[in-house]
Amino acid sequence: MKLHFFFIAIIASSIGPYIGLGFRLEHPIIYILFFYLTILFIKGKKVNKHISILTLPLLISLIITVVFDLTTGPKIRVGNFFSNVDNLSQPVILIFIFSLLMDSSFNTEKFKKALMFFMKISIIAGITSILTIFFDFEFILKYFVSITDDEDNLWKQVLNLGRYTGLFSQPLEAGIFFTCSMLSIIYLNREYGFKGIKFKITFLIIFIAGTISLSKNFYLLGLFCSILFYGQLSKWSIMNYITLISSTLTIIVLVFLFIIDDVGNYLTSILDLYQTNGLASAVTAGRFGGKESTEVEILFNNFFNDGLLTGFGLGTHLPLDNGFLEYGYQGGIISLVGYIAFIIMGLLKSITIKKNPAGMFLKIIFIYVFLASVGGPVITANRANIIIIFLTCASLALSYKTSKAYV
C-alpha cells in the first residue's frame, strides 16, 4: 500500500498547482520523498541497478554545469539560478527515487495500477484543455500555470494563437504529457486488456487534448511513435501502418476544422515558415532550416565557438528550445555528452534486453526523447517530465525482471 501511495503521489503531482513562492506541488512531494528514501538507502535499502545507472550521466552533467557556473566568473542571468538547478536536478532525483521504489516487489500488476491512475489524471487534464475552447477558466488555471496581466505572458500568447494547453503553461509540456498518455493507453489496451467504452472515451479525450495543443511533439512525433508502438505490440504489416496513419491524419484535419475555430493564425504561421524557409523550418517551428540563422542555430554557434568547454552558465539565456542546447549551452561539452550518453544508454538497454512488451515501451520512449529534444527540453519540462521519467524507469524495471537486477 505504501509503495502504491508513493507512485500515486508522484504521478498526481504532474498536474499539480503552484503552492506559492514559485514552488509547485511536485517540489515538496519529490524532495521530501528523496530525503526519506536517501535515509533508507544509507541504511541499506537496495536499488535497481539498471535504473540507477541512468542517473550517472545526468548527475555528471548536473555537477559539471553547476561547478563551471560557479567558477567562471559573474553571470548576467535572465532566469533564476536555483530554478535552473532544479530543472537539471529533477531527472536525477526522480530516477534515484524510482530505482529505490521499483524494487524486487515491483511487478506488472503495480505498473497496471499506476497506469490506470495516470489515465484518470489524463482525463482531468484532457477535459480541462478541451473545455478551455468554450469557457474562460483563467480564474482556475491561474493556480496551475503562470498567468499574469503582462501582454507578453506565454500562456496567453499561446491561447491567442488558438493553442489550448489547459493545465500546462506551454504546448511543449502538454505535448509531452499527452504523448505519454497515448503510449500508456496503448500499452494498457494491448497488454492489460483495457478495452470497451472506457478505453474509447479515454483515448478520444487524450487524442483531442493532445491535438488541440498544436504541439508538434504530439500531433507529429507523439502520434508517429504511438502508431509505431501499437504496430509493434500488434505485430502489424506495412499495410496496417498505412491505413492507421491515413485515418489519423484525416481525424486531425477534422479536429482542426471543426473544433478549433481560430486555428488559422497557427496554420498561417506554419505555412509562412514553409513558404519562406522550407519544410525543415515548418516542421521544427523555425528552429532549424531557415535561409537565415534561427535563434536556436545562433545559440548553437555561440556554444561551439565561445562556450564549448564550460558553457555560459545557468539561466543565462531563455528559452533554450532544444534539449541538447539546454545542457550544452549552460554547462559545456561535458554536460552535453552526459545528456547524449543518457539517451544512448537507454536505447542500448532497450535494444539488448530480451524482446518483450516492456522493452518495446522503453525503446519507443527513448526514441521519442531523442527526437523530441530537437524541439525542446524533454526530461526537464515542467511537470510533464515526471511522467516520462516514471514510464522510462517502470518499463526498464519490468524489462529486467530478475533477482540479479537488485544490488
mmCIF file of C-alpha atoms in Angstrom:
data_model
loop_
_atom_site.group_PDB
_atom_site.id
_atom_site.type_symbol
_atom_site.label_atom_id
_atom_site.label_comp_id
_atom_site.label_asym_id
_atom_site.label_seq_id
_atom_site.Cartn_x
_atom_site.Cartn_y
_atom_site.Cartn_z
ATOM 1 C CA MET A 1 0.000 0.000 0.000
ATOM 2 C CA LYS A 2 2.827 2.418 0.870
ATOM 3 C CA LEU A 3 4.573 1.787 -2.451
ATOM 4 C CA HIS A 4 1.350 2.358 -4.400
ATOM 5 C CA PHE A 5 0.721 5.575 -2.450
ATOM 6 C CA PHE A 6 4.155 6.915 -3.400
ATOM 7 C CA PHE A 7 3.518 6.255 -7.081
ATOM 8 C CA ILE A 8 0.090 7.901 -6.868
ATOM 9 C CA ALA A 9 1.519 10.982 -5.163
ATOM 10 C CA ILE A 10 4.301 11.420 -7.718
ATOM 11 C CA ILE A 11 2.041 10.872 -10.725
ATOM 12 C CA ALA A 12 -0.661 13.190 -9.330
ATOM 13 C CA SER A 13 1.915 15.954 -8.874
ATOM 14 C CA SER A 14 2.385 16.064 -12.662
ATOM 15 C CA ILE A 15 -0.791 18.164 -12.900
ATOM 16 C CA GLY A 16 -0.432 19.801 -9.507
ATOM 17 C CA PRO A 17 -0.867 23.537 -8.833
ATOM 18 C CA TYR A 18 1.594 26.187 -7.755
ATOM 19 C CA ILE A 19 1.704 26.405 -3.956
ATOM 20 C CA GLY A 20 3.481 29.742 -3.565
ATOM 21 C CA LEU A 21 6.921 31.351 -3.926
ATOM 22 C CA GLY A 22 7.310 29.763 -7.342
ATOM 23 C CA PHE A 23 7.037 26.223 -5.990
ATOM 24 C CA ARG A 24 4.708 23.630 -7.486
ATOM 25 C CA LEU A 25 3.100 20.682 -5.733
ATOM 26 C CA GLU A 26 5.719 18.284 -7.083
ATOM 27 C CA HIS A 27 8.537 20.070 -5.235
ATOM 28 C CA PRO A 28 7.607 19.054 -1.653
ATOM 29 C CA ILE A 29 6.477 15.604 -2.800
ATOM 30 C CA ILE A 30 9.640 14.810 -4.757
ATOM 31 C CA TYR A 31 12.183 16.360 -2.404
ATOM 32 C CA ILE A 32 10.637 15.027 0.819
ATOM 33 C CA LEU A 33 10.444 11.561 -0.723
ATOM 34 C CA PHE A 34 14.032 11.949 -1.942
ATOM 35 C CA PHE A 35 15.345 12.678 1.566
ATOM 36 C CA TYR A 36 13.246 9.871 3.074
ATOM 37 C CA LEU A 37 14.495 7.303 0.562
ATOM 38 C CA THR A 38 18.073 8.560 0.852
ATOM 39 C CA ILE A 39 17.963 7.717 4.560
ATOM 40 C CA LEU A 40 16.650 4.242 3.726
ATOM 41 C CA PHE A 41 19.379 3.867 1.099
ATOM 42 C CA ILE A 42 22.052 4.763 3.659
ATOM 43 C CA LYS A 43 20.544 2.179 5.985
ATOM 44 C CA GLY A 44 20.908 -0.471 3.295
ATOM 45 C CA LYS A 45 17.805 -0.368 1.080
ATOM 46 C CA LYS A 46 18.664 -1.917 -2.281
ATOM 47 C CA VAL A 47 18.328 -0.169 -5.612
ATOM 48 C CA ASN A 48 17.571 -1.451 -9.055
ATOM 49 C CA LYS A 49 20.979 -1.129 -10.705
ATOM 50 C CA HIS A 50 19.530 -0.982 -14.222
ATOM 51 C CA ILE A 51 17.539 2.109 -13.289
ATOM 52 C CA SER A 52 20.084 3.779 -11.026
ATOM 53 C CA ILE A 53 22.842 3.619 -13.645
ATOM 54 C CA LEU A 54 20.835 6.083 -15.743
ATOM 55 C CA THR A 55 21.453 8.719 -13.078
ATOM 56 C CA LEU A 56 25.211 8.726 -13.663
ATOM 57 C CA PRO A 57 25.490 10.662 -16.960
ATOM 58 C CA LEU A 58 22.809 13.143 -15.867
ATOM 59 C CA LEU A 59 24.446 13.555 -12.449
ATOM 60 C CA ILE A 60 27.776 14.285 -14.127
ATOM 61 C CA SER A 61 26.066 16.859 -16.358
ATOM 62 C CA LEU A 62 24.464 18.492 -13.327
ATOM 63 C CA ILE A 63 27.683 18.659 -11.300
ATOM 64 C CA ILE A 64 29.766 19.908 -14.223
ATOM 65 C CA THR A 65 27.209 22.585 -15.083
ATOM 66 C CA VAL A 66 26.998 23.912 -11.512
ATOM 67 C CA VAL A 67 30.776 23.807 -10.966
ATOM 68 C CA PHE A 68 31.545 25.650 -14.200
ATOM 69 C CA ASP A 69 28.786 28.147 -13.485
ATOM 70 C CA LEU A 70 30.198 28.990 -10.063
ATOM 71 C CA THR A 71 33.857 29.073 -11.077
ATOM 72 C CA THR A 72 33.841 31.018 -14.354
ATOM 73 C CA GLY A 73 33.032 34.475 -13.103
ATOM 74 C CA PRO A 74 29.849 36.517 -12.686
ATOM 75 C CA LYS A 75 26.890 35.843 -14.953
ATOM 76 C CA ILE A 76 24.165 38.019 -16.400
ATOM 77 C CA ARG A 77 21.123 35.832 -15.820
ATOM 78 C CA VAL A 78 17.700 36.153 -17.371
ATOM 79 C CA GLY A 79 16.488 33.114 -15.430
ATOM 80 C CA ASN A 80 16.720 32.191 -11.760
ATOM 81 C CA PHE A 81 19.836 30.203 -10.854
ATOM 82 C CA PHE A 82 18.062 27.898 -8.403
ATOM 83 C CA SER A 83 15.111 27.149 -10.691
ATOM 84 C CA ASN A 84 17.554 26.106 -13.403
ATOM 85 C CA VAL A 85 19.446 23.910 -10.949
ATOM 86 C CA ASP A 86 16.090 22.380 -10.018
ATOM 87 C CA ASN A 87 15.331 21.660 -13.691
ATOM 88 C CA LEU A 88 18.554 19.694 -14.140
ATOM 89 C CA SER A 89 18.304 18.071 -10.696
ATOM 90 C CA GLN A 90 14.790 16.681 -11.046
ATOM 91 C CA PRO A 91 15.597 13.953 -13.611
ATOM 92 C CA VAL A 92 18.475 12.720 -11.433
ATOM 93 C CA ILE A 93 16.388 12.756 -8.264
ATOM 94 C CA LEU A 94 13.358 11.116 -9.894
ATOM 95 C CA ILE A 95 15.422 8.294 -11.383
ATOM 96 C CA PHE A 96 17.062 7.737 -7.992
ATOM 97 C CA ILE A 97 13.642 7.669 -6.300
ATOM 98 C CA PHE A 98 12.261 5.162 -8.780
ATOM 99 C CA SER A 99 15.384 2.992 -8.526
ATOM 100 C CA LEU A 100 14.509 2.542 -4.844
ATOM 101 C CA LEU A 101 10.729 2.292 -5.188
ATOM 102 C CA MET A 102 10.846 -0.157 -8.096
ATOM 103 C CA ASP A 103 12.473 -2.885 -6.081
ATOM 104 C CA SER A 104 12.033 -6.640 -6.474
ATOM 105 C CA SER A 105 8.359 -6.338 -5.478
ATOM 106 C CA PHE A 106 7.539 -4.080 -8.414
ATOM 107 C CA ASN A 107 5.578 -6.101 -10.949
ATOM 108 C CA THR A 108 3.153 -5.826 -13.850
ATOM 109 C CA GLU A 109 0.145 -5.524 -11.536
ATOM 110 C CA LYS A 110 1.599 -2.478 -9.768
ATOM 111 C CA PHE A 111 2.516 -0.966 -13.118
ATOM 112 C CA LYS A 112 -1.040 -1.517 -14.327
ATOM 113 C CA LYS A 113 -2.474 0.250 -11.256
ATOM 114 C CA ALA A 114 -0.113 3.181 -11.742
ATOM 115 C CA LEU A 115 -1.031 3.459 -15.435
ATOM 116 C CA MET A 116 -4.749 3.318 -14.663
ATOM 117 C CA PHE A 117 -4.337 6.168 -12.199
ATOM 118 C CA PHE A 118 -2.367 8.073 -14.831
ATOM 119 C CA MET A 119 -5.320 7.605 -17.203
ATOM 120 C CA LYS A 120 -7.596 9.245 -14.623
ATOM 121 C CA ILE A 121 -5.458 12.352 -14.337
ATOM 122 C CA SER A 122 -5.035 12.382 -18.123
ATOM 123 C CA ILE A 123 -8.828 12.573 -18.404
ATOM 124 C CA ILE A 124 -8.851 15.517 -15.981
ATOM 125 C CA ALA A 125 -6.090 17.303 -17.877
ATOM 126 C CA GLY A 126 -7.648 16.478 -21.248
ATOM 127 C CA ILE A 127 -11.164 17.639 -20.379
ATOM 128 C CA THR A 128 -9.730 20.861 -18.944
ATOM 129 C CA SER A 129 -7.899 21.551 -22.206
ATOM 130 C CA ILE A 130 -10.996 20.836 -24.288
ATOM 131 C CA LEU A 131 -13.290 22.982 -22.144
ATOM 132 C CA THR A 132 -10.970 25.992 -22.449
ATOM 133 C CA ILE A 133 -12.038 26.164 -26.097
ATOM 134 C CA PHE A 134 -15.550 27.094 -24.980
ATOM 135 C CA PHE A 135 -15.163 28.593 -21.494
ATOM 136 C CA ASP A 136 -12.875 31.061 -19.729
ATOM 137 C CA PHE A 137 -11.176 29.069 -16.970
ATOM 138 C CA GLU A 138 -8.453 31.583 -16.246
ATOM 139 C CA PHE A 139 -9.726 32.030 -12.668
ATOM 140 C CA ILE A 140 -8.906 28.346 -12.038
ATOM 141 C CA LEU A 141 -5.973 27.807 -14.353
ATOM 142 C CA LYS A 142 -4.017 30.686 -12.798
ATOM 143 C CA TYR A 143 -3.190 28.293 -9.949
ATOM 144 C CA PHE A 144 -1.683 25.752 -12.365
ATOM 145 C CA VAL A 145 0.100 27.911 -14.931
ATOM 146 C CA SER A 146 1.893 31.218 -14.753
ATOM 147 C CA ILE A 147 -0.810 33.686 -15.826
ATOM 148 C CA THR A 148 -0.050 37.379 -15.414
ATOM 149 C CA ASP A 149 -1.549 40.626 -16.687
ATOM 150 C CA ASP A 150 1.506 41.128 -18.888
ATOM 151 C CA GLU A 151 0.707 41.073 -22.605
ATOM 152 C CA ASP A 152 3.865 39.001 -23.135
ATOM 153 C CA ASN A 153 2.567 36.263 -20.845
ATOM 154 C CA LEU A 154 3.355 32.964 -22.569
ATOM 155 C CA TRP A 155 0.147 31.130 -21.647
ATOM 156 C CA LYS A 156 -1.994 33.993 -23.013
ATOM 157 C CA GLN A 157 0.080 34.247 -26.188
ATOM 158 C CA VAL A 158 -0.374 30.522 -26.785
ATOM 159 C CA LEU A 159 -4.116 30.771 -26.149
ATOM 160 C CA ASN A 160 -4.453 33.710 -28.543
ATOM 161 C CA LEU A 161 -2.907 31.555 -31.276
ATOM 162 C CA GLY A 162 -5.667 29.007 -30.768
ATOM 163 C CA ARG A 163 -3.433 26.521 -28.950
ATOM 164 C CA TYR A 164 -5.217 25.027 -25.946
ATOM 165 C CA THR A 165 -2.844 23.673 -23.287
ATOM 166 C CA GLY A 166 -5.162 23.635 -20.278
ATOM 167 C CA LEU A 167 -3.199 22.877 -17.118
ATOM 168 C CA PHE A 168 0.166 23.333 -18.838
ATOM 169 C CA SER A 169 1.997 26.587 -19.483
ATOM 170 C CA GLN A 170 3.420 25.609 -22.868
ATOM 171 C CA PRO A 171 2.397 23.414 -25.808
ATOM 172 C CA LEU A 172 5.664 21.503 -25.340
ATOM 173 C CA GLU A 173 4.626 20.396 -21.849
ATOM 174 C CA ALA A 174 1.124 19.460 -22.995
ATOM 175 C CA GLY A 175 2.552 17.596 -25.988
ATOM 176 C CA ILE A 176 4.912 15.537 -23.823
ATOM 177 C CA PHE A 177 2.225 14.795 -21.228
ATOM 178 C CA PHE A 178 -0.400 13.652 -23.724
ATOM 179 C CA THR A 179 2.152 11.677 -25.723
ATOM 180 C CA CYS A 180 2.909 9.758 -22.522
ATOM 181 C CA SER A 181 -0.841 9.327 -22.035
ATOM 182 C CA MET A 182 -1.231 7.978 -25.565
ATOM 183 C CA LEU A 183 1.630 5.495 -25.208
ATOM 184 C CA SER A 184 0.299 4.376 -21.828
ATOM 185 C CA ILE A 185 -3.254 3.755 -23.010
ATOM 186 C CA ILE A 186 -1.895 1.728 -25.930
ATOM 187 C CA TYR A 187 0.126 -0.386 -23.506
ATOM 188 C CA LEU A 188 -2.926 -0.843 -21.282
ATOM 189 C CA ASN A 189 -5.011 -1.850 -24.279
ATOM 190 C CA ARG A 190 -2.574 -4.377 -25.747
ATOM 191 C CA GLU A 191 -1.103 -5.847 -22.552
ATOM 192 C CA TYR A 192 -3.736 -5.443 -19.845
ATOM 193 C CA GLY A 193 -6.985 -5.740 -21.779
ATOM 194 C CA PHE A 194 -8.137 -2.170 -21.215
ATOM 195 C CA LYS A 195 -10.901 -2.057 -23.831
ATOM 196 C CA GLY A 196 -14.555 -1.232 -24.256
ATOM 197 C CA ILE A 197 -16.294 2.116 -23.807
ATOM 198 C CA LYS A 198 -13.908 3.323 -21.061
ATOM 199 C CA PHE A 199 -10.943 2.819 -23.358
ATOM 200 C CA LYS A 200 -12.649 4.576 -26.294
ATOM 201 C CA ILE A 201 -13.704 7.617 -24.274
ATOM 202 C CA THR A 202 -10.305 7.955 -22.581
ATOM 203 C CA PHE A 203 -8.469 7.549 -25.893
ATOM 204 C CA LEU A 204 -10.671 10.167 -27.568
ATOM 205 C CA ILE A 205 -10.126 12.711 -24.782
ATOM 206 C CA ILE A 206 -6.342 12.198 -24.868
ATOM 207 C CA PHE A 207 -6.227 12.366 -28.645
ATOM 208 C CA ILE A 208 -8.254 15.587 -28.874
ATOM 209 C CA ALA A 209 -6.445 17.242 -25.950
ATOM 210 C CA GLY A 210 -3.046 16.472 -27.432
ATOM 211 C CA THR A 211 -4.086 17.638 -30.883
ATOM 212 C CA ILE A 212 -5.593 20.959 -29.785
ATOM 213 C CA SER A 213 -2.367 21.880 -28.013
ATOM 214 C CA LEU A 214 -0.978 22.086 -31.565
ATOM 215 C CA SER A 215 2.297 20.757 -30.201
ATOM 216 C CA LYS A 216 4.362 19.076 -32.899
ATOM 217 C CA ASN A 217 5.733 16.921 -30.123
ATOM 218 C CA PHE A 218 2.269 15.366 -30.049
ATOM 219 C CA TYR A 219 0.492 15.599 -33.397
ATOM 220 C CA LEU A 220 3.587 14.755 -35.430
ATOM 221 C CA LEU A 221 6.103 12.970 -33.249
ATOM 222 C CA GLY A 222 3.899 11.631 -30.443
ATOM 223 C CA LEU A 223 1.305 10.140 -32.766
ATOM 224 C CA PHE A 224 4.028 8.705 -35.011
ATOM 225 C CA CYS A 225 5.610 6.955 -32.003
ATOM 226 C CA SER A 226 2.178 5.808 -30.797
ATOM 227 C CA ILE A 227 1.329 4.242 -34.154
ATOM 228 C CA LEU A 228 4.742 2.588 -34.291
ATOM 229 C CA PHE A 229 4.318 1.298 -30.729
ATOM 230 C CA TYR A 230 0.828 -0.059 -31.373
ATOM 231 C CA GLY A 231 2.030 -1.755 -34.524
ATOM 232 C CA GLN A 232 4.959 -3.383 -32.718
ATOM 233 C CA LEU A 233 2.745 -4.736 -29.957
ATOM 234 C CA SER A 234 0.225 -5.945 -32.558
ATOM 235 C CA LYS A 235 2.854 -7.320 -34.986
ATOM 236 C CA TRP A 236 1.452 -5.297 -37.857
ATOM 237 C CA SER A 237 2.178 -5.388 -41.564
ATOM 238 C CA ILE A 238 3.125 -2.266 -43.545
ATOM 239 C CA MET A 239 -0.457 -2.035 -44.843
ATOM 240 C CA ASN A 240 -1.802 -1.743 -41.315
ATOM 241 C CA TYR A 241 0.525 1.192 -40.646
ATOM 242 C CA ILE A 242 -0.521 2.969 -43.840
ATOM 243 C CA THR A 243 -4.210 2.543 -43.015
ATOM 244 C CA LEU A 244 -3.896 3.904 -39.466
ATOM 245 C CA ILE A 245 -1.648 6.798 -40.470
ATOM 246 C CA SER A 246 -4.161 7.837 -43.149
ATOM 247 C CA SER A 247 -7.050 7.604 -40.677
ATOM 248 C CA THR A 248 -5.129 9.576 -38.043
ATOM 249 C CA LEU A 249 -4.302 12.382 -40.459
ATOM 250 C CA THR A 250 -7.946 12.599 -41.500
ATOM 251 C CA ILE A 251 -9.109 12.871 -37.877
ATOM 252 C CA ILE A 252 -6.503 15.547 -37.116
ATOM 253 C CA VAL A 253 -7.727 17.635 -40.048
ATOM 254 C CA LEU A 254 -11.330 17.270 -38.812
ATOM 255 C CA VAL A 255 -10.297 18.356 -35.310
ATOM 256 C CA PHE A 256 -8.574 21.397 -36.766
ATOM 257 C CA LEU A 257 -11.560 22.333 -38.929
ATOM 258 C CA PHE A 258 -14.484 21.714 -36.601
ATOM 259 C CA ILE A 259 -13.156 22.092 -33.051
ATOM 260 C CA ILE A 260 -10.505 24.801 -33.259
ATOM 261 C CA ASP A 261 -12.211 27.855 -34.751
ATOM 262 C CA ASP A 262 -9.178 30.159 -34.596
ATOM 263 C CA VAL A 263 -6.578 27.664 -35.766
ATOM 264 C CA GLY A 264 -5.997 29.853 -38.806
ATOM 265 C CA ASN A 265 -3.395 32.003 -37.042
ATOM 266 C CA TYR A 266 -1.299 28.974 -36.204
ATOM 267 C CA LEU A 267 -1.625 27.312 -39.601
ATOM 268 C CA THR A 268 -0.804 30.594 -41.312
ATOM 269 C CA SER A 269 2.410 30.918 -39.299
ATOM 270 C CA ILE A 270 3.414 27.347 -40.224
ATOM 271 C CA LEU A 271 2.584 27.948 -43.880
ATOM 272 C CA ASP A 272 4.649 31.140 -43.852
ATOM 273 C CA LEU A 273 7.608 29.235 -42.439
ATOM 274 C CA TYR A 274 7.241 26.602 -45.128
ATOM 275 C CA GLN A 275 6.965 29.084 -47.975
ATOM 276 C CA THR A 276 9.826 31.226 -46.698
ATOM 277 C CA ASN A 277 12.309 28.657 -45.378
ATOM 278 C CA GLY A 278 11.144 25.209 -46.445
ATOM 279 C CA LEU A 279 9.893 22.006 -44.834
ATOM 280 C CA ALA A 280 12.577 21.687 -42.134
ATOM 281 C CA SER A 281 11.746 25.119 -40.790
ATOM 282 C CA ALA A 282 7.993 24.413 -40.772
ATOM 283 C CA VAL A 283 8.385 21.048 -39.026
ATOM 284 C CA THR A 284 10.730 22.442 -36.351
ATOM 285 C CA ALA A 285 8.700 25.645 -35.873
ATOM 286 C CA GLY A 286 11.527 27.795 -37.177
ATOM 287 C CA ARG A 287 14.237 26.255 -35.019
ATOM 288 C CA PHE A 288 16.236 24.878 -37.953
ATOM 289 C CA GLY A 289 16.388 25.125 -41.724
ATOM 290 C CA GLY A 290 15.828 28.820 -42.321
ATOM 291 C CA LYS A 291 17.558 30.810 -45.030
ATOM 292 C CA GLU A 292 18.894 32.975 -42.213
ATOM 293 C CA SER A 293 20.208 31.596 -38.939
ATOM 294 C CA THR A 294 17.455 30.910 -36.423
ATOM 295 C CA GLU A 295 17.811 31.693 -32.714
ATOM 296 C CA VAL A 296 18.499 28.042 -31.904
ATOM 297 C CA GLU A 297 21.158 27.870 -34.612
ATOM 298 C CA ILE A 298 22.735 31.109 -33.375
ATOM 299 C CA LEU A 299 22.853 29.747 -29.821
ATOM 300 C CA PHE A 300 24.437 26.510 -31.018
ATOM 301 C CA ASN A 301 27.025 28.537 -32.957
ATOM 302 C CA ASN A 302 27.760 30.603 -29.847
ATOM 303 C CA PHE A 303 28.143 27.417 -27.853
ATOM 304 C CA PHE A 304 30.554 25.782 -30.301
ATOM 305 C CA ASN A 305 32.565 28.969 -30.856
ATOM 306 C CA ASP A 306 32.706 30.526 -27.383
ATOM 307 C CA GLY A 307 31.239 28.169 -24.792
ATOM 308 C CA LEU A 308 32.326 24.697 -25.830
ATOM 309 C CA LEU A 309 34.346 23.862 -22.718
ATOM 310 C CA THR A 310 32.372 25.457 -19.896
ATOM 311 C CA GLY A 311 29.114 26.736 -21.386
ATOM 312 C CA PHE A 312 27.647 30.096 -20.434
ATOM 313 C CA GLY A 313 26.036 29.238 -17.112
ATOM 314 C CA LEU A 314 22.609 28.517 -15.694
ATOM 315 C CA GLY A 315 19.777 30.814 -16.680
ATOM 316 C CA THR A 316 21.953 32.981 -18.917
ATOM 317 C CA HIS A 317 19.525 32.631 -21.821
ATOM 318 C CA LEU A 318 15.831 31.800 -22.019
ATOM 319 C CA PRO A 319 14.247 29.993 -23.667
ATOM 320 C CA LEU A 320 16.526 27.187 -24.770
ATOM 321 C CA ASP A 321 14.189 25.478 -27.233
ATOM 322 C CA ASN A 322 16.238 22.329 -27.635
ATOM 323 C CA GLY A 323 17.029 19.546 -25.183
ATOM 324 C CA PHE A 324 20.643 19.236 -26.307
ATOM 325 C CA LEU A 325 21.118 23.002 -26.231
ATOM 326 C CA GLU A 326 19.832 23.170 -22.656
ATOM 327 C CA TYR A 327 22.701 21.013 -21.433
ATOM 328 C CA GLY A 328 25.429 22.222 -23.801
ATOM 329 C CA TYR A 329 24.751 25.978 -23.685
ATOM 330 C CA GLN A 330 24.579 26.053 -19.894
ATOM 331 C CA GLY A 331 27.260 23.526 -18.964
ATOM 332 C CA GLY A 332 29.566 22.949 -21.913
ATOM 333 C CA ILE A 333 30.523 19.900 -23.937
ATOM 334 C CA ILE A 334 30.830 17.512 -20.975
ATOM 335 C CA SER A 335 27.315 18.360 -19.844
ATOM 336 C CA LEU A 336 26.018 17.839 -23.388
ATOM 337 C CA VAL A 337 27.831 14.499 -23.669
ATOM 338 C CA GLY A 338 26.201 13.445 -20.396
ATOM 339 C CA TYR A 339 22.739 14.072 -21.827
ATOM 340 C CA ILE A 340 23.571 12.264 -25.056
ATOM 341 C CA ALA A 341 25.053 9.364 -23.058
ATOM 342 C CA PHE A 342 21.794 9.102 -21.078
ATOM 343 C CA ILE A 343 19.809 8.686 -24.301
ATOM 344 C CA ILE A 344 22.316 6.236 -25.806
ATOM 345 C CA MET A 345 22.354 4.135 -22.623
ATOM 346 C CA GLY A 346 18.563 3.925 -22.666
ATOM 347 C CA LEU A 347 18.436 2.988 -26.338
ATOM 348 C CA LEU A 348 21.167 0.349 -25.920
ATOM 349 C CA LYS A 349 19.351 -1.196 -22.970
ATOM 350 C CA SER A 350 16.108 -1.330 -24.941
ATOM 351 C CA ILE A 351 17.890 -2.996 -27.860
ATOM 352 C CA THR A 352 19.963 -5.523 -25.907
ATOM 353 C CA ILE A 353 17.312 -6.778 -23.476
ATOM 354 C CA LYS A 354 15.100 -9.736 -24.297
ATOM 355 C CA LYS A 355 12.360 -8.607 -26.656
ATOM 356 C CA ASN A 356 9.197 -8.107 -24.596
ATOM 357 C CA PRO A 357 6.396 -5.517 -24.372
ATOM 358 C CA ALA A 358 8.118 -3.579 -21.573
ATOM 359 C CA GLY A 359 11.309 -3.477 -23.629
ATOM 360 C CA MET A 360 9.343 -2.144 -26.613
ATOM 361 C CA PHE A 361 7.864 0.516 -24.340
ATOM 362 C CA LEU A 362 11.359 1.507 -23.209
ATOM 363 C CA LYS A 363 12.614 1.708 -26.786
ATOM 364 C CA ILE A 364 9.776 3.898 -28.044
ATOM 365 C CA ILE A 365 10.178 6.247 -25.060
ATOM 366 C CA PHE A 366 13.857 6.832 -25.783
ATOM 367 C CA ILE A 367 13.195 7.253 -29.496
ATOM 368 C CA TYR A 368 10.666 9.903 -28.554
ATOM 369 C CA VAL A 369 13.032 11.595 -26.058
ATOM 370 C CA PHE A 370 15.773 11.755 -28.680
ATOM 371 C CA LEU A 371 13.582 13.163 -31.458
ATOM 372 C CA ALA A 372 11.538 15.446 -29.203
ATOM 373 C CA SER A 373 14.720 17.002 -27.804
ATOM 374 C CA VAL A 374 15.114 18.775 -31.148
ATOM 375 C CA GLY A 375 12.014 20.809 -30.294
ATOM 376 C CA GLY A 376 12.718 21.497 -26.635
ATOM 377 C CA PRO A 377 13.795 20.140 -23.268
ATOM 378 C CA VAL A 378 12.009 16.856 -22.602
ATOM 379 C CA ILE A 379 13.229 15.270 -19.364
ATOM 380 C CA THR A 380 13.324 18.701 -17.697
ATOM 381 C CA ALA A 381 9.950 20.015 -18.954
ATOM 382 C CA ASN A 382 7.885 21.301 -16.036
ATOM 383 C CA ARG A 383 5.692 18.539 -14.561
ATOM 384 C CA ALA A 384 5.465 16.594 -17.831
ATOM 385 C CA ASN A 385 8.963 15.243 -17.188
ATOM 386 C CA ILE A 386 7.637 13.387 -14.136
ATOM 387 C CA ILE A 387 5.553 11.068 -16.278
ATOM 388 C CA ILE A 388 8.124 10.394 -18.975
ATOM 389 C CA ILE A 389 10.749 9.526 -16.344
ATOM 390 C CA PHE A 390 8.273 7.306 -14.495
ATOM 391 C CA LEU A 391 7.453 5.400 -17.688
ATOM 392 C CA THR A 392 11.165 5.109 -18.512
ATOM 393 C CA CYS A 393 12.036 3.628 -15.129
ATOM 394 C CA ALA A 394 8.979 1.368 -14.901
ATOM 395 C CA SER A 395 9.423 -0.135 -18.356
ATOM 396 C CA LEU A 396 13.121 -0.615 -17.641
ATOM 397 C CA ALA A 397 12.399 -2.336 -14.327
ATOM 398 C CA LEU A 398 9.910 -4.726 -15.914
ATOM 399 C CA SER A 399 12.299 -5.428 -18.801
ATOM 400 C CA TYR A 400 14.860 -6.789 -16.351
ATOM 401 C CA LYS A 401 12.560 -8.692 -14.038
ATOM 402 C CA THR A 402 15.217 -10.893 -12.429
ATOM 403 C CA SER A 403 16.624 -11.127 -8.920
ATOM 404 C CA LYS A 404 20.055 -10.126 -10.236
ATOM 405 C CA ALA A 405 18.758 -6.654 -11.045
ATOM 406 C CA TYR A 406 18.852 -5.670 -7.381
ATOM 407 C CA VAL A 407 22.108 -4.984 -5.545
#
